[in-house]
Backbone as ProteinMPNN parsed JSONL, in Angstrom:
{"seq_chain_A": "MSIQYIKNKRLWNKQQKKISKLMEKPYESLSIYDKLEIAYDKYLKLEKISYAEYELMALFACDEIWFYYKNAVYQIDYGLPNITAMYITKYKNKQKVSERSENFSTVSELLNKFKIDGKTIKEIWDDVTFCE", "coords_chain_A": {"N_chain_A": [[50.625, 229.018, 183.695], [53.303, 230.331, 185.509], [53.632, 233.076, 187.843], [56.22, 234.053, 188.047], [57.315, 233.247, 185.601], [55.842, 234.873, 183.856], [56.684, 237.429, 184.718], [59.412, 237.234, 184.085], [59.237, 236.946, 181.312], [58.123, 239.418, 180.614], [60.231, 241.12, 181.412], [62.206, 240.197, 179.649], [61.039, 240.894, 177.164], [60.99, 243.681, 177.464], [63.74, 244.211, 177.619], [64.524, 243.368, 175.052], [63.2, 245.241, 173.465], [64.568, 247.519, 174.231], [67.142, 246.885, 173.268], [66.579, 246.785, 170.531], [65.996, 249.494, 170.023], [68.491, 250.605, 170.59], [69.986, 249.481, 168.544], [69.15, 250.91, 166.375], [70.515, 253.248, 166.443], [73.531, 255.017, 165.461], [76.418, 253.064, 165.804], [78.839, 254.152, 166.729], [78.009, 256.305, 168.227], [77.052, 255.291, 170.557], [77.189, 254.683, 174.099], [79.72, 253.117, 176.163], [78.454, 251.417, 177.946], [75.999, 250.955, 176.576], [76.985, 249.664, 174.29], [78.014, 247.38, 175.499], [75.601, 246.263, 176.404], [74.399, 245.511, 173.975], [76.332, 243.69, 173.011], [76.314, 241.699, 175.038], [73.67, 240.859, 174.814], [73.702, 239.538, 172.327], [75.708, 237.619, 172.871], [74.587, 236.109, 174.995], [72.534, 234.935, 173.637], [73.899, 233.169, 172.201], [74.876, 234.054, 169.805], [77.08, 235.119, 167.214], [79.6, 237.363, 168.147], [81.396, 240.375, 167.488], [85.0, 240.751, 167.268], [85.727, 243.167, 168.423], [83.583, 243.588, 170.148], [83.923, 241.397, 171.855], [86.401, 242.069, 172.978], [85.703, 244.455, 174.289], [83.885, 243.432, 176.191], [85.624, 241.797, 177.641], [87.489, 243.655, 178.636], [85.961, 245.559, 180.089], [83.812, 244.339, 181.46], [84.749, 242.272, 182.996], [84.036, 239.564, 183.062], [83.485, 236.009, 182.933], [84.196, 234.986, 180.014], [83.61, 232.89, 177.263], [84.61, 230.894, 174.42], [84.503, 228.73, 171.511], [86.958, 226.922, 169.687], [88.38, 224.981, 167.26], [87.806, 222.332, 168.529], [88.144, 222.995, 171.229], [87.5, 224.679, 174.306], [87.722, 227.986, 175.254], [88.249, 230.133, 177.917], [88.078, 233.156, 179.624], [89.23, 234.017, 182.819], [88.888, 235.629, 185.927], [89.562, 234.955, 188.5], [91.621, 235.072, 190.486], [93.403, 237.451, 192.512], [95.01, 240.081, 190.772], [95.599, 238.455, 188.621], [94.83, 237.356, 185.442], [93.432, 234.78, 183.744], [93.58, 232.423, 181.029], [91.637, 229.778, 180.453], [91.863, 226.6, 179.048], [90.171, 224.028, 177.586], [90.366, 221.015, 176.091], [88.771, 218.888, 173.684], [87.851, 215.657, 172.432], [85.884, 213.922, 170.282], [83.675, 214.765, 171.82], [84.54, 214.237, 174.373], [86.324, 215.201, 177.208], [89.741, 215.832, 177.011], [91.971, 217.199, 177.886], [93.079, 219.787, 180.139], [94.163, 223.062, 180.787], [95.818, 226.091, 181.848], [96.733, 229.498, 181.214], [98.405, 232.153, 182.681], [98.133, 235.712, 183.055], [99.097, 239.11, 183.709], [97.272, 241.142, 183.268], [94.099, 241.708, 181.624], [94.436, 242.983, 179.206], [97.056, 242.27, 178.544], [96.654, 239.518, 178.202], [94.898, 239.517, 175.966], [96.622, 240.554, 174.041], [98.889, 238.869, 174.054], [98.277, 236.109, 174.37], [98.329, 233.065, 172.656], [96.996, 230.991, 170.09], [97.594, 228.247, 168.281], [99.806, 229.686, 167.384], [98.743, 232.164, 166.806], [97.081, 235.273, 167.61], [94.093, 235.871, 169.578], [92.484, 237.67, 168.203], [93.345, 237.253, 165.578], [92.338, 234.711, 164.975], [89.69, 235.014, 165.239], [87.51, 235.065, 163.35], [86.963, 232.396, 163.006], [86.015, 231.351, 165.387], [83.421, 229.966, 167.489], [80.194, 230.1, 169.118], [78.46, 228.142, 171.176], [76.335, 225.789, 172.903]], "CA_chain_A": [[51.86, 229.776, 183.694], [53.606, 230.909, 186.814], [53.824, 234.524, 187.898], [57.635, 234.305, 187.771], [57.489, 233.126, 184.157], [55.27, 236.07, 183.241], [57.598, 238.529, 185.033], [60.622, 237.05, 183.278], [58.878, 237.199, 179.917], [57.983, 240.875, 180.476], [61.581, 241.685, 181.469], [62.85, 239.825, 178.386], [60.466, 241.738, 176.108], [61.457, 245.047, 177.71], [65.154, 244.235, 177.235], [64.623, 243.259, 173.598], [62.793, 246.544, 172.912], [65.689, 248.425, 174.474], [68.197, 246.512, 172.318], [66.125, 247.21, 169.196], [66.175, 250.949, 169.934], [69.934, 250.864, 170.53], [70.476, 249.052, 167.23], [68.773, 251.919, 165.391], [71.446, 254.369, 166.55], [74.888, 254.743, 164.956], [77.197, 252.368, 166.829], [79.867, 255.049, 167.259], [77.409, 257.264, 169.154], [76.614, 254.592, 171.761], [78.095, 254.645, 175.254], [80.304, 251.789, 176.424], [77.39, 250.632, 178.57], [75.075, 250.53, 175.522], [77.687, 248.676, 173.461], [78.042, 246.144, 176.285], [74.239, 245.714, 176.368], [74.218, 244.852, 172.674], [77.232, 242.534, 172.946], [75.819, 240.652, 175.93], [72.438, 240.313, 174.256], [74.113, 238.557, 171.313], [76.478, 236.557, 173.523], [73.673, 235.246, 175.755], [71.737, 234.205, 172.649], [74.89, 232.341, 171.509], [75.124, 234.614, 168.478], [78.453, 235.567, 166.99], [79.919, 238.753, 168.455], [82.625, 240.798, 166.813], [86.162, 240.781, 168.159], [85.652, 244.428, 169.174], [82.631, 243.361, 171.242], [84.592, 240.485, 172.785], [87.423, 242.858, 173.659], [84.977, 245.355, 175.18], [83.385, 242.624, 177.305], [86.774, 241.346, 178.434], [88.136, 244.789, 179.301], [85.102, 246.357, 180.957], [82.843, 243.583, 182.25], [85.449, 241.319, 183.873], [83.167, 238.397, 183.133], [84.099, 234.79, 182.396], [83.734, 234.9, 178.638], [84.16, 231.701, 176.626], [84.325, 230.627, 173.011], [85.017, 227.457, 171.006], [87.816, 226.982, 168.508], [89.068, 223.721, 166.978], [87.575, 221.322, 169.568], [88.573, 223.45, 172.55], [86.779, 225.796, 174.928], [88.618, 228.998, 175.807], [87.484, 230.934, 178.861], [88.822, 234.114, 180.439], [88.854, 233.938, 184.228], [89.456, 236.689, 186.769], [89.377, 234.411, 189.833], [92.674, 235.378, 191.46], [93.821, 238.86, 192.49], [96.119, 240.464, 189.892], [95.859, 237.433, 187.6], [93.79, 237.055, 184.469], [93.84, 233.504, 183.152], [92.832, 231.817, 179.94], [91.491, 228.341, 180.658], [91.696, 225.896, 177.789], [89.727, 222.649, 177.753], [90.334, 220.373, 174.771], [87.846, 217.765, 173.567], [87.928, 214.76, 171.276], [84.62, 213.187, 170.26], [82.879, 215.287, 172.933], [85.137, 213.821, 175.637], [87.408, 216.076, 177.656], [91.024, 215.128, 176.974], [92.985, 217.932, 178.643], [92.774, 221.127, 180.65], [95.329, 223.825, 181.217], [95.562, 227.529, 181.876], [97.871, 230.406, 181.086], [98.154, 233.344, 183.485], [98.625, 237.007, 182.601], [98.918, 240.107, 184.767], [96.084, 241.939, 182.949], [93.33, 241.22, 180.478], [95.076, 243.543, 177.998], [98.193, 241.408, 178.23], [96.095, 238.27, 177.674], [94.401, 239.759, 174.608], [97.741, 240.825, 173.131], [99.967, 237.869, 174.049], [97.823, 234.721, 174.349], [98.392, 232.527, 171.292], [96.365, 229.725, 169.737], [98.235, 227.845, 167.022], [100.722, 230.75, 166.998], [98.012, 233.366, 166.426], [96.324, 235.921, 168.677], [92.642, 235.651, 169.516], [91.969, 238.52, 167.129], [93.673, 236.652, 164.279], [91.531, 233.504, 164.717], [88.32, 235.338, 165.641], [86.498, 234.702, 162.344], [86.699, 230.958, 163.06], [85.483, 230.911, 166.679], [81.967, 229.802, 167.543], [79.538, 230.151, 170.421], [77.356, 227.182, 171.237], [76.294, 225.062, 174.172]], "C_chain_A": [[52.081, 230.392, 185.072], [53.786, 232.416, 186.718], [55.269, 234.871, 187.568], [57.923, 234.231, 186.273], [57.008, 234.392, 183.452], [56.172, 237.277, 183.493], [58.864, 238.442, 184.186], [60.364, 237.363, 181.813], [58.747, 238.704, 179.669], [59.354, 241.551, 180.497], [62.337, 241.414, 180.173], [62.363, 240.724, 177.254], [60.941, 243.18, 176.242], [62.919, 245.197, 177.27], [65.306, 244.2, 175.722], [64.187, 244.551, 172.906], [63.923, 247.557, 173.073], [66.82, 248.16, 173.477], [67.816, 246.973, 170.908], [66.322, 248.702, 169.005], [67.656, 251.313, 169.833], [70.487, 250.541, 169.147], [70.129, 250.055, 166.126], [69.748, 253.1, 165.373], [72.785, 254.017, 165.913], [75.735, 254.155, 166.088], [78.207, 253.291, 167.507], [79.309, 256.023, 168.296], [76.976, 256.615, 170.48], [77.659, 254.687, 172.87], [78.676, 253.242, 175.386], [79.249, 250.879, 177.023], [76.416, 250.098, 177.516], [75.708, 249.476, 174.615], [77.781, 247.336, 174.182], [76.676, 245.474, 176.305], [74.012, 244.925, 175.084], [75.07, 243.59, 172.597], [76.717, 241.392, 173.822], [74.519, 240.048, 175.428], [72.767, 239.245, 173.215], [74.79, 237.351, 171.961], [75.557, 235.577, 174.263], [72.727, 234.463, 174.856], [72.611, 233.251, 171.837], [75.09, 232.772, 170.053], [76.567, 235.088, 168.396], [78.585, 237.042, 167.355], [81.205, 239.106, 167.713], [83.793, 240.726, 167.804], [86.145, 242.05, 169.003], [84.689, 244.287, 170.357], [83.23, 242.44, 172.305], [85.616, 241.24, 173.635], [86.783, 243.811, 174.679], [84.47, 244.602, 176.413], [84.522, 242.2, 178.231], [87.383, 242.486, 179.246], [87.259, 245.476, 180.345], [84.161, 245.546, 181.847], [83.499, 242.639, 183.246], [84.599, 240.079, 184.125], [83.897, 237.194, 182.536], [83.517, 234.513, 181.014], [84.39, 233.697, 177.967], [83.818, 231.676, 175.14], [84.925, 229.27, 172.661], [85.879, 227.706, 169.779], [88.542, 225.649, 168.395], [89.0, 222.733, 168.149], [88.09, 221.71, 170.95], [87.701, 224.623, 173.0], [87.825, 226.709, 175.547], [87.787, 229.924, 176.684], [88.4, 231.86, 179.647], [88.307, 234.026, 181.866], [89.604, 235.001, 185.024], [89.447, 236.257, 188.232], [90.404, 234.787, 190.878], [93.065, 236.848, 191.377], [95.057, 239.058, 191.601], [96.494, 239.405, 188.859], [94.613, 237.283, 186.735], [94.266, 235.805, 183.74], [92.979, 233.158, 181.948], [92.826, 230.32, 180.222], [91.181, 227.692, 179.329], [91.319, 224.459, 178.1], [89.587, 222.05, 176.367], [89.448, 219.127, 174.818], [88.173, 216.931, 172.329], [86.681, 213.888, 171.345], [83.763, 213.505, 171.48], [83.368, 214.841, 174.313], [86.293, 214.752, 175.971], [88.708, 215.284, 177.672], [92.132, 215.872, 177.711], [92.448, 219.285, 179.093], [94.085, 221.788, 181.035], [94.932, 225.284, 181.284], [96.871, 228.272, 181.682], [97.504, 231.687, 181.816], [98.809, 234.584, 182.896], [98.358, 238.016, 183.705], [97.686, 240.983, 184.53], [95.332, 241.304, 181.786], [93.908, 241.773, 179.177], [96.257, 242.698, 177.573], [97.708, 240.09, 177.631], [95.655, 238.468, 176.226], [95.528, 239.958, 173.604], [98.737, 239.672, 173.001], [99.522, 236.411, 174.004], [97.762, 234.236, 172.902], [97.678, 231.18, 171.206], [96.924, 229.36, 168.373], [99.127, 228.964, 166.481], [100.061, 232.066, 166.615], [97.306, 233.962, 167.646], [94.837, 235.589, 168.531], [92.041, 236.457, 168.366], [92.191, 237.88, 165.76], [92.836, 235.421, 163.964], [90.034, 233.769, 164.892], [87.263, 234.928, 164.627], [86.119, 233.237, 162.423], [86.196, 230.461, 164.409], [83.979, 230.788, 166.59], [81.5, 229.924, 168.986], [78.391, 229.177, 170.368], [77.429, 226.447, 172.561], [77.018, 223.742, 174.071]], "O_chain_A": [[51.155, 230.902, 185.703], [54.058, 232.957, 185.646], [55.528, 235.865, 186.889], [58.676, 235.044, 185.737], [57.681, 234.915, 182.563], [56.405, 238.07, 182.581], [59.331, 239.442, 183.641], [61.197, 237.984, 181.153], [59.201, 239.209, 178.642], [59.615, 242.449, 179.697], [63.027, 242.292, 179.656], [63.163, 241.252, 176.481], [61.259, 243.826, 175.244], [63.286, 246.184, 176.633], [66.13, 244.925, 175.166], [64.747, 244.916, 171.872], [64.199, 248.348, 172.171], [67.387, 249.094, 172.91], [68.658, 247.497, 170.179], [66.766, 249.137, 167.942], [68.031, 252.216, 169.085], [71.356, 251.25, 168.64], [70.749, 250.047, 165.063], [69.798, 253.857, 164.403], [73.138, 252.841, 165.831], [75.759, 254.692, 167.196], [78.406, 253.216, 168.72], [80.05, 256.513, 169.148], [76.581, 257.314, 171.414], [78.859, 254.762, 172.605], [78.171, 252.294, 174.784], [79.153, 249.707, 176.659], [76.046, 248.924, 177.554], [75.052, 248.512, 174.22], [77.646, 246.281, 173.562], [76.59, 244.248, 176.232], [73.494, 243.809, 175.112], [74.59, 242.54, 172.169], [76.69, 240.241, 173.386], [74.286, 238.851, 175.598], [72.174, 238.167, 173.224], [74.48, 236.205, 171.637], [75.73, 234.362, 174.165], [72.18, 233.44, 175.269], [72.135, 232.603, 170.905], [75.429, 231.962, 169.191], [77.185, 235.416, 169.409], [77.781, 237.87, 166.926], [81.995, 238.23, 167.361], [83.593, 240.65, 169.016], [86.512, 242.014, 170.177], [84.953, 244.807, 171.441], [83.067, 242.672, 173.503], [85.683, 241.066, 174.852], [87.275, 243.948, 175.799], [84.61, 245.078, 177.539], [84.39, 242.244, 179.454], [87.748, 242.302, 180.407], [87.761, 245.927, 181.374], [83.753, 246.035, 182.901], [82.875, 242.247, 184.232], [84.467, 239.615, 185.257], [84.816, 237.351, 181.732], [82.47, 233.879, 180.882], [85.6, 233.505, 178.091], [82.885, 232.331, 174.675], [85.742, 228.727, 173.405], [85.586, 228.568, 168.95], [89.237, 225.235, 169.322], [90.034, 222.346, 168.694], [88.433, 220.841, 171.752], [87.238, 225.432, 172.197], [88.707, 226.255, 176.277], [86.753, 230.437, 176.256], [89.372, 231.418, 180.259], [87.1, 233.966, 182.098], [90.795, 235.236, 184.815], [89.337, 237.103, 189.12], [90.078, 234.819, 192.064], [93.059, 237.43, 190.292], [96.02, 238.294, 191.676], [97.583, 239.452, 188.287], [93.501, 237.108, 187.234], [95.366, 235.777, 183.189], [91.813, 233.543, 181.86], [93.874, 229.674, 180.229], [90.338, 228.174, 178.572], [92.052, 223.753, 178.793], [88.785, 222.519, 175.56], [89.378, 218.419, 175.823], [88.694, 217.43, 171.332], [86.448, 213.2, 172.339], [83.193, 212.604, 172.096], [82.678, 215.049, 175.312], [87.133, 215.051, 175.121], [88.783, 214.207, 178.264], [93.121, 215.264, 178.119], [91.511, 219.839, 178.518], [94.997, 221.139, 181.546], [93.853, 225.671, 180.836], [97.956, 227.754, 181.946], [96.427, 232.245, 181.602], [99.893, 234.518, 182.317], [97.485, 237.8, 184.547], [97.115, 241.511, 185.483], [95.871, 240.468, 181.061], [93.87, 241.095, 178.151], [96.447, 242.436, 176.385], [98.286, 239.599, 176.661], [96.004, 237.669, 175.357], [95.401, 239.571, 172.442], [99.363, 239.514, 171.953], [100.318, 235.547, 173.634], [97.211, 234.912, 172.034], [97.747, 230.354, 172.116], [96.737, 230.102, 167.409], [99.202, 229.172, 165.27], [100.735, 232.986, 166.151], [96.975, 233.249, 168.593], [94.393, 235.093, 167.495], [91.18, 235.96, 167.64], [91.327, 237.955, 164.887], [92.636, 235.11, 162.79], [89.212, 232.87, 164.718], [86.192, 234.473, 165.03], [85.047, 232.861, 161.949], [85.968, 229.262, 164.568], [83.336, 231.408, 165.743], [82.286, 229.861, 169.932], [77.448, 229.362, 169.599], [78.448, 226.476, 173.251], [77.083, 222.997, 175.048]]}, "name": "protein", "num_of_chains": 1, "seq": "MSIQYIKNKRLWNKQQKKISKLMEKPYESLSIYDKLEIAYDKYLKLEKISYAEYELMALFACDEIWFYYKNAVYQIDYGLPNITAMYITKYKNKQKVSERSENFSTVSELLNKFKIDGKTIKEIWDDVTFCE"}
């Protein structure tokens, strides 16, 4: 085993202990930072996060967050100044068939106005998945 592997394993174990302690507390009493820690822990493990966690990550972390829904990958991107985009990549039989994006002035606008099959992200959230 390499030294780097051992260091990474120790950091992972330390992080998981921290998450376990946070999970013992009432969610409402946690800071935004603590809530983000929990959400990212689930997200990085490809576990389902709640819409509230997704919204928190989108609003406060400004990270490229993705999810799958009906053979398409949806990804928030903050690559351009004053533009928040939703990138949509559609697949058929695991082959990419199209790509497009929709631009919004803020992430709040994206969360409120972006539609998938005529519904907001919040409305379809129970049916989204996270997988590689």
